Coordinates of C-alpha atoms in Angstrom, one line a residue:
X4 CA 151.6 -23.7 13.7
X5 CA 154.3 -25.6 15.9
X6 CA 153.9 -22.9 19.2
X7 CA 158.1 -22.9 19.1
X8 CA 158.3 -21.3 16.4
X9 CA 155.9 -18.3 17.6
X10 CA 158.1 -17.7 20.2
X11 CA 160.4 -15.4 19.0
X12 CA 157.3 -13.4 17.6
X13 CA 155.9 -13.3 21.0
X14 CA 159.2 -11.9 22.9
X15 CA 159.4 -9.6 19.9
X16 CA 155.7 -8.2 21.0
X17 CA 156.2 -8.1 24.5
X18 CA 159.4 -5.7 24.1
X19 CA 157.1 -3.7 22.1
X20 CA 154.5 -2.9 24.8
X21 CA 157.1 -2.9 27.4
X22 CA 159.0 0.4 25.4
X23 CA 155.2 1.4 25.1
X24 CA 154.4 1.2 28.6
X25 CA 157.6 3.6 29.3
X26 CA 156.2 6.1 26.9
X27 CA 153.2 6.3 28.5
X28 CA 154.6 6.3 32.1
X29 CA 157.0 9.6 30.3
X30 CA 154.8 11.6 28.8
X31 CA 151.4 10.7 31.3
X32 CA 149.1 10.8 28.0
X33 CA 148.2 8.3 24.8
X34 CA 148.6 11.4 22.4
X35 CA 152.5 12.3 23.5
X36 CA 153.1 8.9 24.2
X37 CA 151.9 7.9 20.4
X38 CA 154.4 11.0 19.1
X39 CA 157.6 9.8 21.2
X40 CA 156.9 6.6 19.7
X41 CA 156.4 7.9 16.2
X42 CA 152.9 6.2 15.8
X43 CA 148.8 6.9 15.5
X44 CA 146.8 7.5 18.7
X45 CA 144.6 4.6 18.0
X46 CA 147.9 2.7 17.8
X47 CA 148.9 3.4 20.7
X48 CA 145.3 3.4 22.5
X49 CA 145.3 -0.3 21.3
X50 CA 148.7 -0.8 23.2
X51 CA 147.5 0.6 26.2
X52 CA 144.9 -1.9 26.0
X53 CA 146.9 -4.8 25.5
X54 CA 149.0 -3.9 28.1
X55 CA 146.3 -3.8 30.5
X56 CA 145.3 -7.1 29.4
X57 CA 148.9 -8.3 30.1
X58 CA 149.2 -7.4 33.3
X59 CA 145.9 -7.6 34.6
X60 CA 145.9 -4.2 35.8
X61 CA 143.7 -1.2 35.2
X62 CA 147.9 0.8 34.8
X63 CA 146.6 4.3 35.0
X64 CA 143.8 6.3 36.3
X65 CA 142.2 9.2 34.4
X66 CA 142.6 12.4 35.9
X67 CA 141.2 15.7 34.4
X68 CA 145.1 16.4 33.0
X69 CA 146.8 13.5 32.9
X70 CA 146.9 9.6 33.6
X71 CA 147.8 8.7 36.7
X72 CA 150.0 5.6 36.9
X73 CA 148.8 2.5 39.5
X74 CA 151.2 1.4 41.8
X75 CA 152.2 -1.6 40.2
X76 CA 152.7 1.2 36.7
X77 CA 154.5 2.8 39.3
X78 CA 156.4 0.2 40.7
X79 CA 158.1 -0.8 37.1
X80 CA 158.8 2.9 36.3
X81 CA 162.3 2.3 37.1
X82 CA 163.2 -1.0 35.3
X83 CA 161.0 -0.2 32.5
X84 CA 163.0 3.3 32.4
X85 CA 166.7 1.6 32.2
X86 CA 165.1 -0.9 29.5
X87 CA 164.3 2.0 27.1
X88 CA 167.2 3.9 27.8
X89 CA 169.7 0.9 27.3
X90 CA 167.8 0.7 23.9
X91 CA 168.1 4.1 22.6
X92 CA 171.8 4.0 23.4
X93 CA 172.4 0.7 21.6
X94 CA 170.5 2.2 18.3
X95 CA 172.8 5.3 17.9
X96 CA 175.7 5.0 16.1
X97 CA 178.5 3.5 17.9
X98 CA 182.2 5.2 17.7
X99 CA 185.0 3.1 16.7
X100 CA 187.9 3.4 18.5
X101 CA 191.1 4.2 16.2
X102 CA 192.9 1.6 14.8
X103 CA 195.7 0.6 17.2
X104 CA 193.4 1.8 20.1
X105 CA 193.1 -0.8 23.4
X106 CA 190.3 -0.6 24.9
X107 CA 191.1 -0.9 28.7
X108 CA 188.0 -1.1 30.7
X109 CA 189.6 -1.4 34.4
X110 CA 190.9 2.9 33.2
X111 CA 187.0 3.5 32.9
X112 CA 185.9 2.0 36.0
X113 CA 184.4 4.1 39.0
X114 CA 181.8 4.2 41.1
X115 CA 177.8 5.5 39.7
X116 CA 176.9 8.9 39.7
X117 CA 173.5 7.7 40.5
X118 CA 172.0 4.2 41.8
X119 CA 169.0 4.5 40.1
X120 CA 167.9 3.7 36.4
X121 CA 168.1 7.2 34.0
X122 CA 166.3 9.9 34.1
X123 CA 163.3 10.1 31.7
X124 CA 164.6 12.4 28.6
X125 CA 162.5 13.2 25.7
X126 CA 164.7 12.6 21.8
X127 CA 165.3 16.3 20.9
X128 CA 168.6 18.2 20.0
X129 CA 170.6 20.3 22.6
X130 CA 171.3 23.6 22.3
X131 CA 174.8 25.2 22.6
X132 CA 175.6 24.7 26.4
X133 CA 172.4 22.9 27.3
X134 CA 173.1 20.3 29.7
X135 CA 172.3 17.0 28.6
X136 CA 170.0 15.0 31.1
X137 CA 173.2 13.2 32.8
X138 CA 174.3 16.4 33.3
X139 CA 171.1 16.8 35.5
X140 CA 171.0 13.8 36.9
X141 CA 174.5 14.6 38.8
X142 CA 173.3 17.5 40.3
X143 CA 170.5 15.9 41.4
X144 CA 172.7 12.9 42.9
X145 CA 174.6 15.8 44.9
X146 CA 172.0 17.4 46.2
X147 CA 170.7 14.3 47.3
X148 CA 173.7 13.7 49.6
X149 CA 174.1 17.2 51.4
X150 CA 173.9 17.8 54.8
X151 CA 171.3 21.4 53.9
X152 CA 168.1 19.9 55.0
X153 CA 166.9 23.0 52.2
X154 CA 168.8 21.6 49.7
X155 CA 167.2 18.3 49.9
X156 CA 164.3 19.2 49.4
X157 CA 165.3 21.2 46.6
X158 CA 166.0 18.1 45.4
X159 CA 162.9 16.9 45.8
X160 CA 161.3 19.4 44.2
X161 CA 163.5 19.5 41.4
X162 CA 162.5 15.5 41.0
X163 CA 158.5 16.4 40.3
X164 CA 159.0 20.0 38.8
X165 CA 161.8 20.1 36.5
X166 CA 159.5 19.6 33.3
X167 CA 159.0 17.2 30.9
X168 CA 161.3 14.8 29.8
X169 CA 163.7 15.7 33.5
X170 CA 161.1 15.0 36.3
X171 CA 159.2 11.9 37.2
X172 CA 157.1 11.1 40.8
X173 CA 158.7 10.7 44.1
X174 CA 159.1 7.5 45.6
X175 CA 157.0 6.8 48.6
X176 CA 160.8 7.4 50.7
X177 CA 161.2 10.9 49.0
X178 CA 157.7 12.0 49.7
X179 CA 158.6 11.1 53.3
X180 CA 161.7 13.2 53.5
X181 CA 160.8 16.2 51.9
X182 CA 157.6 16.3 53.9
X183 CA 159.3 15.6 57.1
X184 CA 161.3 18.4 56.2
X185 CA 158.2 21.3 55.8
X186 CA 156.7 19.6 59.1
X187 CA 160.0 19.8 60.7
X188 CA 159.5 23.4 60.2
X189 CA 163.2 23.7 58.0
X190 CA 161.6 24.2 54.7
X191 CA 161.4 27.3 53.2
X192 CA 158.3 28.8 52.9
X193 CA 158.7 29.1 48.5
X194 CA 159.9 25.8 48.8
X195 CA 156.3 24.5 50.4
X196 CA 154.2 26.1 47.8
X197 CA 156.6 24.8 44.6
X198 CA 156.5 21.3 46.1
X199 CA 152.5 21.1 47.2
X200 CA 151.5 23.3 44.0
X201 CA 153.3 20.9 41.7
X202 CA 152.8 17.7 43.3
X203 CA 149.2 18.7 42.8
X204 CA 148.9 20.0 39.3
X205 CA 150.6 16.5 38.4
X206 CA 148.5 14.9 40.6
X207 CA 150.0 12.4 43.6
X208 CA 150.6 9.0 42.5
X209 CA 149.4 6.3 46.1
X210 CA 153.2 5.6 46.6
X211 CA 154.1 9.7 47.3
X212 CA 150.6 9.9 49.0
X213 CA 151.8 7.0 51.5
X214 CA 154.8 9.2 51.9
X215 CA 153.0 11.8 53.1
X216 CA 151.0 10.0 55.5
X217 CA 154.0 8.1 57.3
X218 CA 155.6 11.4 57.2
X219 CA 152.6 12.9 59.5
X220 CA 152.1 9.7 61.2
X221 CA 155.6 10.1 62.1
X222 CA 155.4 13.9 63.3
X223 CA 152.7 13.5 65.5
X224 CA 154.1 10.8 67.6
X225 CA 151.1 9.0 68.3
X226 CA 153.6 5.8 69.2
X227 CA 155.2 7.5 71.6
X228 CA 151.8 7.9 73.8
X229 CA 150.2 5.8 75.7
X230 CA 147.6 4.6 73.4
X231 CA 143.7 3.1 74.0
X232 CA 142.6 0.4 71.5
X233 CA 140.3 2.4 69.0
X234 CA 138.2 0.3 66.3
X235 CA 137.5 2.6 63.3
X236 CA 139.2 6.2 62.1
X237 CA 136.7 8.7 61.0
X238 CA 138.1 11.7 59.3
X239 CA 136.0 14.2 58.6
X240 CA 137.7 17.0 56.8
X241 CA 134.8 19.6 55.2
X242 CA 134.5 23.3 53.8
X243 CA 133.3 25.7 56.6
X244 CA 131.2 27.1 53.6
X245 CA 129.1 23.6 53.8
X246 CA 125.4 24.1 54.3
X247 CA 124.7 20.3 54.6
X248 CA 124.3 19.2 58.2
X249 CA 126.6 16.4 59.1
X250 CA 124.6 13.7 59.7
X251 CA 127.6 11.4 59.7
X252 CA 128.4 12.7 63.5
X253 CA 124.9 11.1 64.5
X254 CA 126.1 7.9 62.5
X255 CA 129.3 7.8 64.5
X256 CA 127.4 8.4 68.0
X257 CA 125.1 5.3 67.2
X258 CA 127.9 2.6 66.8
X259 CA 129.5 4.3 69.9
X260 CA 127.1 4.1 71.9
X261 CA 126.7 0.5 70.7
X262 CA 130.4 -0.5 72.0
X263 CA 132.5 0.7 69.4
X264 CA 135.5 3.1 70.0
X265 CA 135.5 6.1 67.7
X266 CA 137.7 8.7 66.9
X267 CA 136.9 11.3 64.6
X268 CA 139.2 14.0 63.7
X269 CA 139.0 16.6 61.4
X270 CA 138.4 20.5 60.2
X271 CA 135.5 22.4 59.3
X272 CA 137.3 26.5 58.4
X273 CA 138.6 28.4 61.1
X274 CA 141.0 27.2 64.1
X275 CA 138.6 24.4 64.4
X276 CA 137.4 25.7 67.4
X277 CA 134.6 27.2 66.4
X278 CA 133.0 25.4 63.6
X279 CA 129.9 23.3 62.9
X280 CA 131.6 19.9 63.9
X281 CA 132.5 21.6 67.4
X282 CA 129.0 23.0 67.7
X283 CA 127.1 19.9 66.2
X284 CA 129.5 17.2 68.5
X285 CA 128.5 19.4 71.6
X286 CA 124.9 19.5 71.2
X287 CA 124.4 15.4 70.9
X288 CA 127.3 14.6 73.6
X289 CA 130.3 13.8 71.5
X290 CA 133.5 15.4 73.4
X291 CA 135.9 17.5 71.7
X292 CA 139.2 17.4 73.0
X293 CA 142.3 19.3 72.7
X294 CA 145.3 16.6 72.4
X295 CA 145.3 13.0 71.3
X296 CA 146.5 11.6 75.2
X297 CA 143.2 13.4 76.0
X298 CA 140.8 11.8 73.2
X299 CA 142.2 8.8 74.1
X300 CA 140.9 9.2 77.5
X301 CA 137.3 10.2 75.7
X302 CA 137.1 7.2 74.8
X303 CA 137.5 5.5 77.2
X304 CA 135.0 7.2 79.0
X305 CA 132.6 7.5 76.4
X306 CA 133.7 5.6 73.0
X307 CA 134.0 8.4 71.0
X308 CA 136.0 12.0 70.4
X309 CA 136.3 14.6 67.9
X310 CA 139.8 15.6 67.9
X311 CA 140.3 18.8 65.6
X312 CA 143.1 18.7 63.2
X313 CA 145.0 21.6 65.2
X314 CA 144.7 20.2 68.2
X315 CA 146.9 17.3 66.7
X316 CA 149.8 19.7 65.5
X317 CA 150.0 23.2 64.5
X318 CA 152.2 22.6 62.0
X319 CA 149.7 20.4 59.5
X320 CA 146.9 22.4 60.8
X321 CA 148.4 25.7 59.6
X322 CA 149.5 23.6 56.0
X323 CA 145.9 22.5 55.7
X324 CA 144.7 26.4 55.9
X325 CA 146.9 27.3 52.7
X326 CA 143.9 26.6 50.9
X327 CA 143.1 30.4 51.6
X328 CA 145.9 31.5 49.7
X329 CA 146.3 28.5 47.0
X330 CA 142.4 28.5 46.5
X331 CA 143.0 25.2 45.9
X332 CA 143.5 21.5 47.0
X333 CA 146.9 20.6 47.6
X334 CA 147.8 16.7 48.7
X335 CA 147.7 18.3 52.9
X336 CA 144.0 17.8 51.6
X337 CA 144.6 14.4 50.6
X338 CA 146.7 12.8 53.4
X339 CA 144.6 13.9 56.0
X340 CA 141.3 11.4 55.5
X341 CA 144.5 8.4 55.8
X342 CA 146.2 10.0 58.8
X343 CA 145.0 7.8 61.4
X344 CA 146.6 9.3 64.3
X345 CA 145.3 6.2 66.7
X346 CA 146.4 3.6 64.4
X347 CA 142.8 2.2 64.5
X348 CA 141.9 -1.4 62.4
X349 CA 139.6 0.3 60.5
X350 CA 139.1 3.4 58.3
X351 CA 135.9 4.9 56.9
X352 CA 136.2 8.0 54.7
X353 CA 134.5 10.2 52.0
X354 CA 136.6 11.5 49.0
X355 CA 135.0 14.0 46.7
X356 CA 137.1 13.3 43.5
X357 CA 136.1 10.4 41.6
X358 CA 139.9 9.8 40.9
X359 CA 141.1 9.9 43.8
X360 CA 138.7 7.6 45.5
X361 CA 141.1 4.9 44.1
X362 CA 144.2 6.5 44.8
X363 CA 143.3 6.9 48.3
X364 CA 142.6 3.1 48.3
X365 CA 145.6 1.9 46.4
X366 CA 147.6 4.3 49.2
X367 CA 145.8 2.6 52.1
X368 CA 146.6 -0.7 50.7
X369 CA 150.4 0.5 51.1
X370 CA 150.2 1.6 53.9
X371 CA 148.8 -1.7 55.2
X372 CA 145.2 -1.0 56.3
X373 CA 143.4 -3.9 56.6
X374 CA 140.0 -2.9 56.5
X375 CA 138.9 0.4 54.6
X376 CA 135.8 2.2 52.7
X377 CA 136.1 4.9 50.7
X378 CA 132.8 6.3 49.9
X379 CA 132.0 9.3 46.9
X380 CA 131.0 12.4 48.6
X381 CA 130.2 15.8 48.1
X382 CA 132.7 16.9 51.1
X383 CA 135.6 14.9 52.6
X384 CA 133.6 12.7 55.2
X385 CA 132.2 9.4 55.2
X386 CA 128.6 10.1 54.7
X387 CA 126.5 7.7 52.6
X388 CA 124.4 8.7 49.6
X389 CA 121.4 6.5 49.9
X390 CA 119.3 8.7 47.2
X391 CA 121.6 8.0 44.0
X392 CA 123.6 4.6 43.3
X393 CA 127.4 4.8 44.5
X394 CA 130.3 2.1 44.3
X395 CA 131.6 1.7 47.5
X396 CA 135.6 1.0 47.0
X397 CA 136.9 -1.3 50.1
X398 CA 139.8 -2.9 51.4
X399 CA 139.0 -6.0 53.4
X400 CA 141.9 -7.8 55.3
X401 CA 144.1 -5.5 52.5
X402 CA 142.7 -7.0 49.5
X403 CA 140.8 -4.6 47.3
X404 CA 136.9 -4.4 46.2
X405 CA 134.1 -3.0 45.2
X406 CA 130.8 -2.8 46.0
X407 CA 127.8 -1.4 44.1
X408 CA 124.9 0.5 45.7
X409 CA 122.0 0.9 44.3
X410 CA 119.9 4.5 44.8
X411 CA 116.6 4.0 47.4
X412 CA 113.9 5.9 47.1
X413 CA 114.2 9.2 48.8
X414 CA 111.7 10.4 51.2
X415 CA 109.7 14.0 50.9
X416 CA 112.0 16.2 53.1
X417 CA 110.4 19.7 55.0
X418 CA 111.5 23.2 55.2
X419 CA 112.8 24.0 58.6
X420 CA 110.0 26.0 60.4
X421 CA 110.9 28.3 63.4
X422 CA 114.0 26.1 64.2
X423 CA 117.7 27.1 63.5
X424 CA 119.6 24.3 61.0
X425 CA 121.4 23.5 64.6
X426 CA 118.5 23.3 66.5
X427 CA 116.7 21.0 63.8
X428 CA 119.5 18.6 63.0
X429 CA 119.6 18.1 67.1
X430 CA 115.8 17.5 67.0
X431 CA 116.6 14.9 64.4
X432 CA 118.9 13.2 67.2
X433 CA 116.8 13.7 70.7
X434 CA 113.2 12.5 68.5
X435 CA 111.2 15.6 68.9
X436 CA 112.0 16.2 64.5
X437 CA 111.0 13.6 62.2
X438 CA 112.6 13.4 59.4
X439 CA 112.6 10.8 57.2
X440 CA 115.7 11.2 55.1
X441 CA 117.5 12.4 57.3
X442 CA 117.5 8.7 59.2
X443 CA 117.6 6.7 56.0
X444 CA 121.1 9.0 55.6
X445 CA 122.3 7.9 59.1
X446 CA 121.4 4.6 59.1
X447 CA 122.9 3.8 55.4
X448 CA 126.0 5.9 57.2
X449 CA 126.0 3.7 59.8
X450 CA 125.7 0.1 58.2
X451 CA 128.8 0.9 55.8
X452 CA 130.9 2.1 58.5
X453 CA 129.5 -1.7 60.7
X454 CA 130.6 -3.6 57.6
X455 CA 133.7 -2.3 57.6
X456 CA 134.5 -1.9 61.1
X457 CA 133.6 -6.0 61.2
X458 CA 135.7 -6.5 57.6
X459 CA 132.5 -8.8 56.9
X460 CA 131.2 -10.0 52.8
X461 CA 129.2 -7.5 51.2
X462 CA 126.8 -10.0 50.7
X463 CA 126.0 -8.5 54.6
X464 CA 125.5 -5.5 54.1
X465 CA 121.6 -5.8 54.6
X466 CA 122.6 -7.1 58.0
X467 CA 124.6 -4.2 58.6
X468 CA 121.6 -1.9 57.5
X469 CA 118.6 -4.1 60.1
X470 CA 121.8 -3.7 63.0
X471 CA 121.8 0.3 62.2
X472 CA 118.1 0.4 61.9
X473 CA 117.5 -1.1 65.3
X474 CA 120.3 0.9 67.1
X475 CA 118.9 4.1 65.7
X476 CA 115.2 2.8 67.5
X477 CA 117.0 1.9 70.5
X478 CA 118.9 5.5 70.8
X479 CA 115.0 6.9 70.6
X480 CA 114.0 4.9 73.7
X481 CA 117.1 6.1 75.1
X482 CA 116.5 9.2 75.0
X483 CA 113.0 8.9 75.9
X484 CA 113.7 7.5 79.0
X485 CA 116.6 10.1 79.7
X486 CA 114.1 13.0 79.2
X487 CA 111.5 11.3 81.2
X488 CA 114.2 10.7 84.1
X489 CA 115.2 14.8 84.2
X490 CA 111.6 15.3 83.9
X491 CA 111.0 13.3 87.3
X492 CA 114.1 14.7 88.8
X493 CA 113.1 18.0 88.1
X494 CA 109.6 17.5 89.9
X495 CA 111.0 16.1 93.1

């Protein structure tokens, strides 16, 4: 068949996935999606796929509610939006104008009520004195231009939690303003809880999540201080009810004390004062400091620093500690492992949600890191897994991959025997405990946070691994010869 004449068939079938597409972006499931459209699941399953196939892009991510849309879904959310709106209007019935009527389109003129593309509005039949979406979409266009820091973020609120068929994600500007707002401290404290509590029940999109992050970045005023070079960001954000000893610390200590500069920053319960990073950092050496002028200055003494998150600002500190009354994540939890406060090359985190371990990747690729791991964890550090197989997700010089690793056999671990957990994971470190997995743990730490810190192929990886293997032997003679020295000093 002559390929002109398909061609109409073909722009037919593209419109048709592209009013699909908006469904889906709408409603943020196949089933709802399938009913707006008046069609099967399968139907609209089979879409989704071709759609995907389209656009070469995975277009949402499975969440335990809904999908979540990719940034480039995302990014077409708009046009795709004022596409199926423009068609809805042209297929109701159009009113005549009487006869004798001129139709004088200069008397109609006037500037938008809105620059952007409709709101999202599900078919359905108002009630007596329900306003109609435009109706909505004015006030939201007014509270958008008042003065009342309160009322923009009402606004913003309103944009994410006015239901189905009104609300729609934040652009990654509106998640910057309204979150400059709460760390501005002008928010309202309801206001905090409606916009973190329903920003996380929908789930953050990467675009609202880079919001966020600028918005911090831009409250703690890292620019505005004199600033060391530091080459890799490790955040290290876990439950204070954690019994797992951080072995990541030791990790991080290794590639210091092999000429990399290190800052690690992060919260373990409490003021962060008192917890087990505070305890575990002091008993191997790492400083903790109380400000980011003086972690910079760690560093440059020593190559490393563990900055607790309320020694950065009170403000996200105390936001990170809702959690007590939440009893739940909220997206504090998620911006903090991109924060970054030393703009460092390199980032190496642990998520624990297997959906969000893209989302934080697609975010850091928006943000414009160039070099990035995101590894599956069971707390929100970069620790590697070694004894199960794991796909490490990366951005290297911003592009993004993946990276499979396969599960090693895991050595036959002891019970602790007259040693505190403290007292045994710092035997681990000075070479009077040997334990076996514990130092496969470190060293597979280790090599993913050299690979990314050096952006290198994952075809050199093993590399990475040898490097770590021979730094962690090298820290034992070390040692050694530091115990050896006090030993001689303490004799003369």
């Amino acid at each position: 068949m002559d390929p002109a004449s398909q061609e109409p068939g073909l722009k037919l079938g593209r419109l048709r996935l592209l009013l699909a597409l908006d469904a889906l972006l709408v409603e943020g499931s196949v089933n709802r999606a399938a009913e707006r459209l008046g069609m099967s699941t399968p139907a609209m399953s089979r879409l989704l796929g071709q759609i995907r196939e389209a656009y070469d892009d995975p277009i949402f991510i499975r969440s335990s509610r809904r999908l979540i849309p990719t940034p480039f879904a995302e990014s077409m959310r708009q046009r795709l939006r004022a596409l199926a709106a423009e068609a809805e209007a042209l297929s109701r019935p159009q009113d005549k104008a009487p006869v004798g009527t001129t139709a004088d389109p200069s008397s109609w003129s006037g500037s938008p009520v809105i620059d952007a593309a409709p709101l999202t509005a599900r078919p359905s039949i108002l009630l007596e004195g329900e306003p109609p979406p435009e109706a909505f979409a004015r006030k939201l266009a007014s509270l958008g231009k008042a003065e009342d820091t309160r009322k923009r973020l009402a606004k913003h609120i309103a944009t994410i939690g006015a239901g189905i068929g009104h609300s729609r994600p934040l652009t990654a500007g509106e998640a910057e303003d309204a979150f400059s707002i709460i760390l501005q401290g002008e928010a309202d404290p309801v206001q905090i809880g409606a916009l973190l509590s329903v920003m996380n029940f929908r789930g953050e999109t990467a675009a609202e999540l880079a919001g966020l992050v600028r918005a911090a970045r831009s409250h703690l005023g890292a620019s505005d201080c004199e600033m060391s070079r530091i080459d890799l960001d490790w955040p290290a954000y876990i439950s204070p009810k954690s019994r797992r000893m951080p072995w990541f610390l030791q990790a991080a200590l290794l590639l210091a004390q092999a000429g990399h500069r290190i800052l690690i920053h992060g919260l373990d319960g409490g003021d962060g004062t008192r917890g087990k990073l505070v305890s575990a950092a002091g008993a191997i050496g790492i400083p903790t400091c109380a400000s980011l002028a003086s972690a910079t200055e760690a560093i440059d003494a020593q190559g490393i620093a563990y900055l607790p998150v309320a020694a950065m600002s009170s403000q996200l500190h105390r936001l990170h500690m809702l959690y007590g009354l939440f009893e739940t994540r909220s997206p504090v939890n998620s911006l903090m492992p991109l924060l970054n406060p030393l703009d460092a090359p390199a980032i190496v985190m642990g998520v624990v949600r297997p959906a969000y371990r893209e989302l934080h990747c697609d975010a850091g690729a928006l943000l414009g890191c160039n070099n990035l791991a995101v590894m599956g964890a069971s707390r929100d550090a970069a620790e590697a897994t070694p004894f199960r197989s794991s796909t490490l997700l990366r951005l290297v010089g911003g592009h993004a991959e993946s990276l499979f690793l396969p599960a090693s056999p895991e050595p036959m671990s002891y019970p602790l025997t007259g040693m505190t957990s403290l007292e045994y994971w710092q035997g681990v470190w000075n070479g009077t405990v040997r334990d076996e997995r514990a130092t496969d743990i470190i060293a597979a730490t280790a090599s993913i946070a050299l690979l990314t810190l050096t952006g290198a192929d994952a075809d050199r990886l093993e590399e990475c691994r040898t490097v770590a293997r021979k730094l962690w032997e090298r820290r034992r003679k070390d040692v050694s010869q530091s115990t050896h020295s006090c030993r001689d000093e303490a004799a003369l």
